Amino acid sequence: MEAARPAIDDATTLESRYDAVRSLTEALVAPLSDADATVQSMDDASPAKWHLAHTTWFFETFVLRDHVAGYRAYDERFAFLFNSYYEAEGKRHARARRGMVTRPSLAEVLAYRAAVDAALLDALPKLPPAAVELVALGCHHEEQHQELLVTDILHLFSENPVEPAIWPAAPKVPVAMPAPMAWIESPERVVEVGHAGHGFAFDCEGPRHRALVPAHAIADRTVTNGEWAGFIADGGYTTPRWWLSDGWAWVQRERITAPLYWEQQGGTWTRFGLDGRRAIDPAAPVTHVSFFEADAYAAWAGARLPTEFEWEAAAAAHDAHAGNQLDAAGPVEPRPSAGGPAFFGDVWEWTGSAYRPYPGFVAAEGAVGEYNGKFMSGQFVLRGGSCATPRGHARASYRNFFYPHQRWQFTGVRLAKDL
């Protein structure tokens, strides 16, 4: 989930942005105890303490170590502990064992962050352009980890038998159900897709190129909890005809009966969120569903998932800064539609497109070239950002990607159909 073709911000703007990004990360973990920040709930998730340290290691390694003469590492052990997957940076602690790093403590990791922040901000006015680009990249990289922080904390707390709320919230005010799903029709056409070259983009968003999009229709909103409950009631999880073979095997093996965090209590579907367990909001977008579930629902609904190019062509005219996205630490969850087509925020939307390189894609030189290219196998593209995506991070060309069984992120479903 990383890598880039960044635009260079001027030093003053970049200093402010760096400070804002780093501050938000620490605000997100402020309610956590040292134990909360240390535990790892599954292999796909990382401890909050690791996210705090890894994003700091990124700046220390690729900016301070490589571009500031005389810089000495804060702690020589941290490169082994907090490298993620950069083979060029040598051996590293196993991902599935990150929860065993009880020391350094949360307080020590925060002190590490403060020391690196001070060194980087002192060096920023004097950095060469290549290093400034890496600072810009590091800010976007940390925003990705902010979203992972939120979803990893949610998964961790869901494993706690008392299901604590990290951010208690006021009771929900009932809202009207959204209007019936409408369809935005598009004729067959050739469209320009990929990043247009203005501002920051990750390398997997380019090169920009032309793609043929067939005649189709795409839904004006995502599928709701209420609609998903209808799928369950109609035997959606027990009828193999709707499922891909791998998906059906996953459902059977893992005994999947509903979206992640859903439970039925007294005949009512509930969900666990960062504000604790509550009844599902029928009007809110369904989330925490896998590609397998999304594809099965689409088949049941007589539709399909959009391709990533159909999605991008439809979303290009919409404001990527709008919608329910992450602005500050606090309750994070999808909200009912405010009306009108919305393509950004609330939930990442599964597409039917495999995560593969665009024509002419070339990975960047050096360790940062490991960001995206080596992951272009066996995963599917998601578009649009979610309620946990920092506002301003997503854009129409942004390509998120996960394996088809994964669903701990805020992932949802927008339908499409052929014309």
Tab-separated table of C-alpha atoms in Angstrom:
chain	number	residue	atom	x	y	z
A	1	MET	CA	0.000	0.000	0.000
A	2	GLU	CA	2.712	2.527	-0.674
A	3	ALA	CA	5.012	4.188	-3.247
A	4	ALA	CA	5.005	7.311	-5.165
A	5	ARG	CA	5.511	9.838	-7.851
A	6	PRO	CA	5.299	12.869	-5.532
A	7	ALA	CA	5.052	16.557	-6.214
A	8	ILE	CA	7.546	18.741	-4.310
A	9	ASP	CA	5.897	21.039	-1.788
A	10	ASP	CA	7.766	24.195	-0.777
A	11	ALA	CA	9.510	23.868	2.576
A	12	THR	CA	7.051	26.053	4.517
A	13	THR	CA	4.000	24.202	3.239
A	14	LEU	CA	5.676	20.831	3.708
A	15	GLU	CA	6.705	21.696	7.270
A	16	SER	CA	3.085	22.482	8.156
A	17	ARG	CA	1.852	19.359	6.434
A	18	TYR	CA	4.447	17.187	8.147
A	19	ASP	CA	3.482	18.573	11.543
A	20	ALA	CA	-0.246	18.064	10.889
A	21	VAL	CA	0.196	14.475	9.727
A	22	ARG	CA	2.435	13.510	12.616
A	23	SER	CA	0.113	15.172	15.141
A	24	LEU	CA	-2.973	13.363	13.856
A	25	THR	CA	-1.245	9.989	14.154
A	26	GLU	CA	-0.490	10.650	17.809
A	27	ALA	CA	-4.015	11.922	18.441
A	28	LEU	CA	-5.393	8.642	17.077
A	29	VAL	CA	-3.443	6.631	19.655
A	30	ALA	CA	-3.935	9.027	22.562
A	31	PRO	CA	-6.727	6.936	24.179
A	32	LEU	CA	-4.601	3.760	24.175
A	33	SER	CA	-2.720	2.213	27.059
A	34	ASP	CA	0.724	0.700	26.570
A	35	ALA	CA	-0.949	-2.728	26.458
A	36	ASP	CA	-3.497	-1.554	23.878
A	37	ALA	CA	-0.669	-0.263	21.704
A	38	THR	CA	1.420	-3.440	21.965
A	39	VAL	CA	-0.993	-6.308	21.269
A	40	GLN	CA	-1.395	-7.740	17.752
A	41	SER	CA	-4.817	-9.261	17.058
A	42	MET	CA	-3.996	-11.070	13.782
A	43	ASP	CA	-1.241	-11.369	11.192
A	44	ASP	CA	-2.831	-8.767	8.868
A	45	ALA	CA	-2.957	-6.152	11.621
A	46	SER	CA	-0.048	-4.456	13.376
A	47	PRO	CA	0.187	-3.035	16.900
A	48	ALA	CA	-0.405	0.713	17.181
A	49	LYS	CA	3.077	1.064	18.655
A	50	TRP	CA	4.561	-0.552	15.543
A	51	HIS	CA	2.707	1.870	13.229
A	52	LEU	CA	4.023	4.797	15.282
A	53	ALA	CA	7.585	3.524	15.044
A	54	HIS	CA	7.520	2.279	11.448
A	55	THR	CA	6.358	5.595	10.010
A	56	THR	CA	9.124	7.278	12.012
A	57	TRP	CA	11.711	4.759	10.803
A	58	PHE	CA	10.673	5.636	7.239
A	59	PHE	CA	11.591	9.303	7.707
A	60	GLU	CA	14.721	8.484	9.693
A	61	THR	CA	15.985	5.970	7.140
A	62	PHE	CA	15.133	7.423	3.756
A	63	VAL	CA	15.529	11.100	4.628
A	64	LEU	CA	17.812	11.615	7.635
A	65	ARG	CA	20.162	8.669	7.186
A	66	ASP	CA	20.444	9.019	3.420
A	67	HIS	CA	20.441	12.814	3.033
A	68	VAL	CA	21.707	14.455	6.237
A	69	ALA	CA	25.475	14.298	6.707
A	70	GLY	CA	26.545	13.087	10.127
A	71	TYR	CA	23.100	11.869	11.213
A	72	ARG	CA	23.294	8.990	13.697
A	73	ALA	CA	20.445	6.527	14.159
A	74	TYR	CA	18.341	7.060	17.276
A	75	ASP	CA	18.646	3.355	18.127
A	76	GLU	CA	20.450	0.848	15.905
A	77	ARG	CA	17.982	-1.915	16.876
A	78	PHE	CA	14.982	-0.074	15.474
A	79	ALA	CA	15.824	-0.805	11.825
A	80	PHE	CA	15.330	-4.528	12.500
A	81	LEU	CA	12.205	-4.010	14.601
A	82	PHE	CA	10.346	-1.486	12.451
A	83	ASN	CA	11.212	-2.208	8.824
A	84	SER	CA	8.077	-3.504	7.128
A	85	TYR	CA	8.928	-5.323	3.901
A	86	TYR	CA	11.928	-3.544	2.373
A	87	GLU	CA	14.256	-6.348	1.339
A	88	ALA	CA	16.889	-3.783	0.367
A	89	GLU	CA	17.046	-2.681	4.020
A	90	GLY	CA	18.056	-6.103	5.296
A	91	LYS	CA	16.631	-8.521	7.839
A	92	ARG	CA	13.566	-7.554	9.848
A	93	HIS	CA	11.331	-8.837	12.601
A	94	ALA	CA	8.605	-11.189	11.340
A	95	ARG	CA	5.298	-9.448	10.641
A	96	ALA	CA	3.252	-12.036	12.537
A	97	ARG	CA	5.447	-11.493	15.631
A	98	ARG	CA	5.164	-7.708	15.917
A	99	GLY	CA	2.950	-8.091	18.975
A	100	MET	CA	5.876	-9.654	20.862
A	101	VAL	CA	7.794	-6.365	20.875
A	102	THR	CA	6.788	-5.375	24.402
A	103	ARG	CA	9.822	-3.103	24.556
A	104	PRO	CA	10.488	-0.354	23.612
A	105	SER	CA	7.440	0.940	25.476
A	106	LEU	CA	4.812	3.241	24.006
A	107	ALA	CA	6.439	6.163	25.813
A	108	GLU	CA	9.834	5.281	24.324
A	109	VAL	CA	8.372	5.056	20.829
A	110	LEU	CA	6.769	8.472	21.275
A	111	ALA	CA	10.160	9.810	22.381
A	112	TYR	CA	11.661	8.309	19.203
A	113	ARG	CA	9.055	10.128	17.150
A	114	ALA	CA	9.823	13.420	18.870
A	115	ALA	CA	13.567	13.071	18.267
A	116	VAL	CA	13.143	12.264	14.571
A	117	ASP	CA	10.621	15.087	14.155
A	118	ALA	CA	13.058	17.582	15.627
A	119	ALA	CA	15.916	16.383	13.412
A	120	LEU	CA	13.837	16.347	10.248
A	121	LEU	CA	12.279	19.779	10.764
A	122	ASP	CA	15.734	21.194	11.467
A	123	ALA	CA	17.078	19.650	8.250
A	124	LEU	CA	14.075	20.381	6.018
A	125	PRO	CA	15.125	23.866	4.752
A	126	LYS	CA	18.496	22.477	3.701
A	127	LEU	CA	17.377	19.202	2.082
A	128	PRO	CA	18.029	18.559	-1.627
A	129	PRO	CA	14.962	18.171	-3.898
A	130	ALA	CA	15.166	14.368	-3.900
A	131	ALA	CA	14.956	14.325	-0.100
A	132	VAL	CA	12.090	16.822	-0.094
A	133	GLU	CA	10.215	14.449	-2.395
A	134	LEU	CA	10.787	11.675	0.121
A	135	VAL	CA	9.381	13.827	2.942
A	136	ALA	CA	6.262	14.396	0.832
A	137	LEU	CA	6.058	10.667	0.154
A	138	GLY	CA	6.531	9.925	3.853
A	139	CYS	CA	3.544	12.123	4.733
A	140	HIS	CA	1.313	10.201	2.326
A	141	HIS	CA	2.789	6.944	3.591
A	142	GLU	CA	1.928	7.912	7.174
A	143	GLU	CA	-1.632	8.776	6.137
A	144	GLN	CA	-1.983	5.222	4.864
A	145	HIS	CA	-0.836	4.022	8.257
A	146	GLN	CA	-3.353	6.296	9.971
A	147	GLU	CA	-6.116	4.362	8.251
A	148	LEU	CA	-4.456	1.080	9.168
A	149	LEU	CA	-4.143	2.310	12.759
A	150	VAL	CA	-7.887	2.900	12.964
A	151	THR	CA	-8.841	-0.438	11.431
A	152	ASP	CA	-6.229	-2.386	13.386
A	153	ILE	CA	-7.408	-0.847	16.669
A	154	LEU	CA	-11.000	-1.732	15.736
A	155	HIS	CA	-10.029	-5.345	15.087
A	156	LEU	CA	-8.021	-5.509	18.308
A	157	PHE	CA	-10.864	-4.181	20.425
A	158	SER	CA	-13.328	-6.555	18.750
A	159	GLU	CA	-11.217	-9.442	20.082
A	160	ASN	CA	-11.592	-8.143	23.648
A	161	PRO	CA	-14.529	-10.008	25.283
A	162	VAL	CA	-15.877	-6.788	26.838
A	163	GLU	CA	-15.831	-5.017	23.434
A	164	PRO	CA	-14.639	-1.633	24.701
A	165	ALA	CA	-15.315	1.585	22.825
A	166	ILE	CA	-12.224	3.627	22.051
A	167	TRP	CA	-14.336	6.715	21.251
A	168	PRO	CA	-17.749	6.628	22.973
A	169	ALA	CA	-20.372	8.359	20.861
A	170	ALA	CA	-23.807	9.808	21.451
A	171	PRO	CA	-26.850	7.690	20.558
A	172	LYS	CA	-27.572	7.666	16.847
A	173	VAL	CA	-30.389	9.823	15.497
A	174	PRO	CA	-32.548	7.769	13.112
A	175	VAL	CA	-32.445	8.947	9.521
A	176	ALA	CA	-34.611	8.199	6.532
A	177	MET	CA	-33.624	5.287	4.347
A	178	PRO	CA	-31.834	6.394	1.183
A	179	ALA	CA	-33.759	6.574	-2.045
A	180	PRO	CA	-33.869	3.366	-4.099
A	181	MET	CA	-30.653	2.748	-5.942
A	182	ALA	CA	-30.473	4.659	-9.230
A	183	TRP	CA	-28.203	3.955	-12.169
A	184	ILE	CA	-25.784	6.247	-13.995
A	185	GLU	CA	-25.630	5.065	-17.595
A	186	SER	CA	-22.594	5.393	-19.827
A	187	PRO	CA	-22.188	4.498	-23.512
A	188	GLU	CA	-19.232	2.559	-24.813
A	189	ARG	CA	-16.270	4.916	-25.011
A	190	VAL	CA	-12.532	5.308	-24.699
A	191	VAL	CA	-11.504	7.069	-21.479
A	192	GLU	CA	-8.266	8.430	-20.079
A	193	VAL	CA	-7.405	6.708	-16.788
A	194	GLY	CA	-4.558	7.019	-14.309
A	195	HIS	CA	-2.970	10.014	-12.645
A	196	ALA	CA	-2.810	13.094	-14.856
A	197	GLY	CA	0.515	14.297	-13.460
A	198	HIS	CA	-0.577	17.239	-11.276
A	199	GLY	CA	0.223	16.890	-7.588
A	200	PHE	CA	1.111	13.775	-5.647
A	201	ALA	CA	0.359	10.229	-6.793
A	202	PHE	CA	1.621	6.771	-5.939
A	203	ASP	CA	3.487	5.047	-8.746
A	204	CYS	CA	0.794	2.410	-9.316
A	205	GLU	CA	-1.607	5.176	-10.433
A	206	GLY	CA	0.282	5.611	-13.687
A	207	PRO	CA	1.190	5.864	-16.424
A	208	ARG	CA	-1.998	7.566	-17.589
A	209	HIS	CA	-3.384	5.739	-20.590
A	210	ARG	CA	-6.500	5.101	-22.627
A	211	ALA	CA	-8.931	2.291	-21.841
A	212	LEU	CA	-12.057	1.036	-23.592
A	213	VAL	CA	-15.085	1.096	-21.310
A	214	PRO	CA	-18.131	-0.827	-22.590
A	215	ALA	CA	-21.694	0.427	-22.320
A	216	HIS	CA	-22.682	0.033	-18.693
A	217	ALA	CA	-24.512	1.507	-15.739
A	218	ILE	CA	-23.033	2.153	-12.298
A	219	ALA	CA	-25.045	2.622	-9.107
A	220	ASP	CA	-25.343	6.121	-7.661
A	221	ARG	CA	-24.610	4.879	-4.131
A	222	THR	CA	-23.197	1.897	-2.280
A	223	VAL	CA	-25.167	-1.012	-0.851
A	224	THR	CA	-26.666	-0.399	2.613
A	225	ASN	CA	-26.780	-2.510	5.758
A	226	GLY	CA	-30.500	-2.941	5.276
A	227	GLU	CA	-30.045	-4.265	1.761
A	228	TRP	CA	-27.307	-6.604	2.951
A	229	ALA	CA	-29.597	-7.942	5.692
A	230	GLY	CA	-31.991	-8.878	2.876
A	231	PHE	CA	-29.212	-10.850	1.188
A	232	ILE	CA	-28.591	-12.745	4.433
A	233	ALA	CA	-32.305	-13.408	4.976
A	234	ASP	CA	-32.580	-14.815	1.450
A	235	GLY	CA	-29.869	-17.382	2.151
A	236	GLY	CA	-27.038	-15.414	0.595
A	237	TYR	CA	-24.377	-17.093	2.715
A	238	THR	CA	-25.838	-20.582	2.323
A	239	THR	CA	-26.507	-20.661	-1.430
A	240	PRO	CA	-23.407	-21.680	-3.415
A	241	ARG	CA	-24.766	-20.465	-6.778
A	242	TRP	CA	-23.861	-16.846	-5.930
A	243	TRP	CA	-20.275	-17.548	-4.982
A	244	LEU	CA	-16.977	-17.975	-6.771
A	245	SER	CA	-15.436	-21.349	-6.012
A	246	ASP	CA	-12.680	-19.830	-3.860
A	247	GLY	CA	-15.252	-17.659	-2.120
A	248	TRP	CA	-17.550	-20.568	-1.324
A	249	ALA	CA	-14.614	-22.548	0.027
A	250	TRP	CA	-13.716	-19.549	2.228
A	251	VAL	CA	-17.300	-19.222	3.507
A	252	GLN	CA	-17.425	-22.905	4.381
A	253	ARG	CA	-13.968	-23.069	5.921
A	254	GLU	CA	-14.319	-19.897	8.004
A	255	ARG	CA	-18.056	-20.358	8.714
A	256	ILE	CA	-18.877	-16.882	7.433
A	257	THR	CA	-22.515	-15.870	7.922
A	258	ALA	CA	-22.453	-12.046	7.880
A	259	PRO	CA	-20.081	-9.090	7.490
A	260	LEU	CA	-17.211	-8.867	9.944
A	261	TYR	CA	-18.261	-7.508	13.365
A	262	TRP	CA	-21.963	-8.356	12.816
A	263	GLU	CA	-23.829	-10.440	15.403
A	264	GLN	CA	-27.487	-11.247	15.797
A	265	GLN	CA	-28.817	-10.425	19.248
A	266	GLY	CA	-32.458	-10.989	20.089
A	267	GLY	CA	-33.368	-11.174	16.420
A	268	THR	CA	-31.621	-7.854	15.653
A	269	TRP	CA	-28.394	-7.478	13.728
A	270	THR	CA	-25.724	-5.542	15.626
A	271	ARG	CA	-22.238	-4.434	14.677
A	272	PHE	CA	-19.142	-3.693	16.709
A	273	GLY	CA	-17.492	-0.360	15.973
A	274	LEU	CA	-15.071	2.064	17.529
A	275	ASP	CA	-18.003	3.354	19.587
A	276	GLY	CA	-18.841	-0.132	20.921
A	277	ARG	CA	-21.568	-2.559	19.896
A	278	ARG	CA	-24.804	-1.097	18.530
A	279	ALA	CA	-27.695	-2.106	16.321
A	280	ILE	CA	-26.803	-1.773	12.658
A	281	ASP	CA	-28.028	1.360	10.927
A	282	PRO	CA	-30.052	0.038	7.960
A	283	ALA	CA	-29.456	3.263	6.015
A	284	ALA	CA	-25.648	3.272	6.392
A	285	PRO	CA	-23.335	1.674	3.832
A	286	VAL	CA	-22.495	-1.949	4.549
A	287	THR	CA	-18.818	-2.384	5.364
A	288	HIS	CA	-16.208	-4.927	6.410
A	289	VAL	CA	-17.086	-7.274	3.565
A	290	SER	CA	-14.565	-9.190	1.462
A	291	PHE	CA	-14.256	-9.239	-2.322
A	292	PHE	CA	-15.798	-12.709	-2.187
A	293	GLU	CA	-18.848	-11.345	-0.360
A	294	ALA	CA	-19.090	-8.299	-2.612
A	295	ASP	CA	-19.016	-10.466	-5.731
A	296	ALA	CA	-21.631	-12.857	-4.315
A	297	TYR	CA	-23.950	-10.000	-3.366
A	298	ALA	CA	-23.647	-8.515	-6.842
A	299	ALA	CA	-24.552	-11.860	-8.417
A	300	TRP	CA	-27.539	-12.219	-6.077
A	301	ALA	CA	-28.659	-8.678	-6.977
A	302	GLY	CA	-28.501	-9.418	-10.721
A	303	ALA	CA	-25.549	-7.098	-11.193
A	304	ARG	CA	-21.745	-7.182	-11.013
A	305	LEU	CA	-18.893	-5.207	-9.540
A	306	PRO	CA	-17.665	-2.252	-11.617
A	307	THR	CA	-14.270	-2.384	-13.238
A	308	GLU	CA	-11.781	0.092	-11.822
A	309	PHE	CA	-11.914	2.080	-15.074
A	310	GLU	CA	-15.719	2.300	-15.013
A	311	TRP	CA	-15.454	3.544	-11.432
A	312	GLU	CA	-12.727	6.082	-12.218
A	313	ALA	CA	-14.573	7.471	-15.238
A	314	ALA	CA	-17.721	7.948	-13.159
A	315	ALA	CA	-15.893	9.446	-10.162
A	316	ALA	CA	-13.662	11.845	-12.085
A	317	ALA	CA	-16.244	14.659	-12.016
A	318	HIS	CA	-16.778	14.387	-8.238
A	319	ASP	CA	-14.914	16.126	-5.427
A	320	ALA	CA	-12.426	13.734	-3.852
A	321	HIS	CA	-12.267	15.967	-0.751
A	322	ALA	CA	-16.001	15.605	-0.085
A	323	GLY	CA	-17.800	12.875	1.787
A	324	ASN	CA	-17.276	11.209	5.145
A	325	GLN	CA	-13.493	10.938	5.571
A	326	LEU	CA	-11.055	11.180	8.467
A	327	ASP	CA	-10.481	14.726	9.742
A	328	ALA	CA	-9.580	14.184	13.392
A	329	ALA	CA	-9.412	11.547	16.093
A	330	GLY	CA	-12.910	10.529	17.111
A	331	PRO	CA	-15.709	8.093	16.262
A	332	VAL	CA	-15.142	6.700	12.764
A	333	GLU	CA	-17.891	4.855	10.888
A	334	PRO	CA	-19.786	4.987	7.593
A	335	ARG	CA	-22.805	7.279	7.603
A	336	PRO	CA	-26.100	7.222	5.719
A	337	SER	CA	-26.020	8.985	2.362
A	338	ALA	CA	-26.737	12.709	2.386
A	339	GLY	CA	-28.263	12.368	-1.076
A	340	GLY	CA	-26.885	12.546	-4.601
A	341	PRO	CA	-24.111	10.447	-6.125
A	342	ALA	CA	-21.158	10.054	-3.777
A	343	PHE	CA	-17.931	8.370	-4.819
A	344	PHE	CA	-15.569	9.325	-1.997
A	345	GLY	CA	-15.609	8.482	1.689
A	346	ASP	CA	-17.561	6.109	3.933
A	347	VAL	CA	-16.299	2.809	2.437
A	348	TRP	CA	-13.655	1.594	0.020
A	349	GLU	CA	-15.466	0.085	-2.949
A	350	TRP	CA	-14.431	-3.277	-4.336
A	351	THR	CA	-13.990	-3.405	-8.098
A	352	GLY	CA	-13.828	-6.474	-10.284
A	353	SER	CA	-10.338	-5.507	-11.469
A	354	ALA	CA	-7.196	-7.380	-10.570
A	355	TYR	CA	-4.407	-5.250	-9.128
A	356	ARG	CA	-1.924	-5.336	-11.984
A	357	PRO	CA	0.482	-2.771	-13.492
A	358	TYR	CA	-0.675	-0.258	-16.067
A	359	PRO	CA	0.979	-0.358	-19.504
A	360	GLY	CA	4.453	1.135	-19.198
A	361	PHE	CA	4.647	0.891	-15.401
A	362	VAL	CA	8.202	0.924	-14.047
A	363	ALA	CA	8.970	0.642	-10.344
A	364	ALA	CA	11.081	3.384	-8.783
A	365	GLU	CA	14.775	2.824	-8.182
A	366	GLY	CA	16.010	1.816	-4.748
A	367	ALA	CA	14.148	0.559	-1.690
A	368	VAL	CA	11.091	2.770	-2.266
A	369	GLY	CA	10.582	0.873	-5.515
A	370	GLU	CA	9.367	-2.011	-3.347
A	371	TYR	CA	6.259	-0.018	-2.414
A	372	ASN	CA	3.737	-1.259	-4.951
A	373	GLY	CA	5.090	-3.211	-7.884
A	374	LYS	CA	5.956	-6.398	-6.027
A	375	PHE	CA	2.403	-6.673	-4.674
A	376	MET	CA	0.718	-6.775	-8.094
A	377	SER	CA	-0.395	-10.386	-7.796
A	378	GLY	CA	-3.542	-12.027	-6.440
A	379	GLN	CA	-5.196	-8.840	-5.165
A	380	PHE	CA	-8.164	-6.729	-6.253
A	381	VAL	CA	-8.469	-2.971	-6.626
A	382	LEU	CA	-10.639	-0.831	-4.355
A	383	ARG	CA	-11.534	2.783	-5.038
A	384	GLY	CA	-12.890	5.862	-3.294
A	385	GLY	CA	-11.499	6.049	0.222
A	386	SER	CA	-13.384	5.458	3.461
A	387	CYS	CA	-14.398	7.090	6.721
A	388	ALA	CA	-10.911	6.195	7.991
A	389	THR	CA	-9.043	7.689	5.004
A	390	PRO	CA	-7.499	11.082	5.879
A	391	ARG	CA	-9.272	13.796	3.928
A	392	GLY	CA	-7.213	14.860	0.929
A	393	HIS	CA	-5.423	11.519	0.676
A	394	ALA	CA	-7.644	9.917	-1.985
A	395	ARG	CA	-8.343	10.939	-5.582
A	396	ALA	CA	-10.126	9.450	-8.590
A	397	SER	CA	-6.980	7.645	-9.758
A	398	TYR	CA	-6.074	6.221	-6.324
A	399	ARG	CA	-5.735	2.418	-6.361
A	400	ASN	CA	-6.053	0.613	-3.040
A	401	PHE	CA	-5.668	-3.163	-3.075
A	402	PHE	CA	-6.307	-6.166	-0.849
A	403	TYR	CA	-6.571	-9.918	-1.094
A	404	PRO	CA	-10.084	-11.217	-1.855
A	405	HIS	CA	-10.691	-12.685	1.619
A	406	GLN	CA	-9.639	-9.603	3.609
A	407	ARG	CA	-12.328	-7.480	5.209
A	408	TRP	CA	-11.015	-5.736	8.326
A	409	GLN	CA	-10.751	-2.490	6.360
A	410	PHE	CA	-13.842	-0.290	5.782
A	411	THR	CA	-14.717	-2.059	2.526
A	412	GLY	CA	-18.110	-1.895	0.810
A	413	VAL	CA	-19.930	-2.475	-2.449
A	414	ARG	CA	-21.093	-0.378	-5.406
A	415	LEU	CA	-22.933	-2.286	-8.143
A	416	ALA	CA	-22.662	-2.058	-11.903
A	417	LYS	CA	-24.382	-3.785	-14.808
A	418	ASP	CA	-23.974	-4.207	-18.523
A	419	LEU	CA	-26.166	-2.314	-20.987
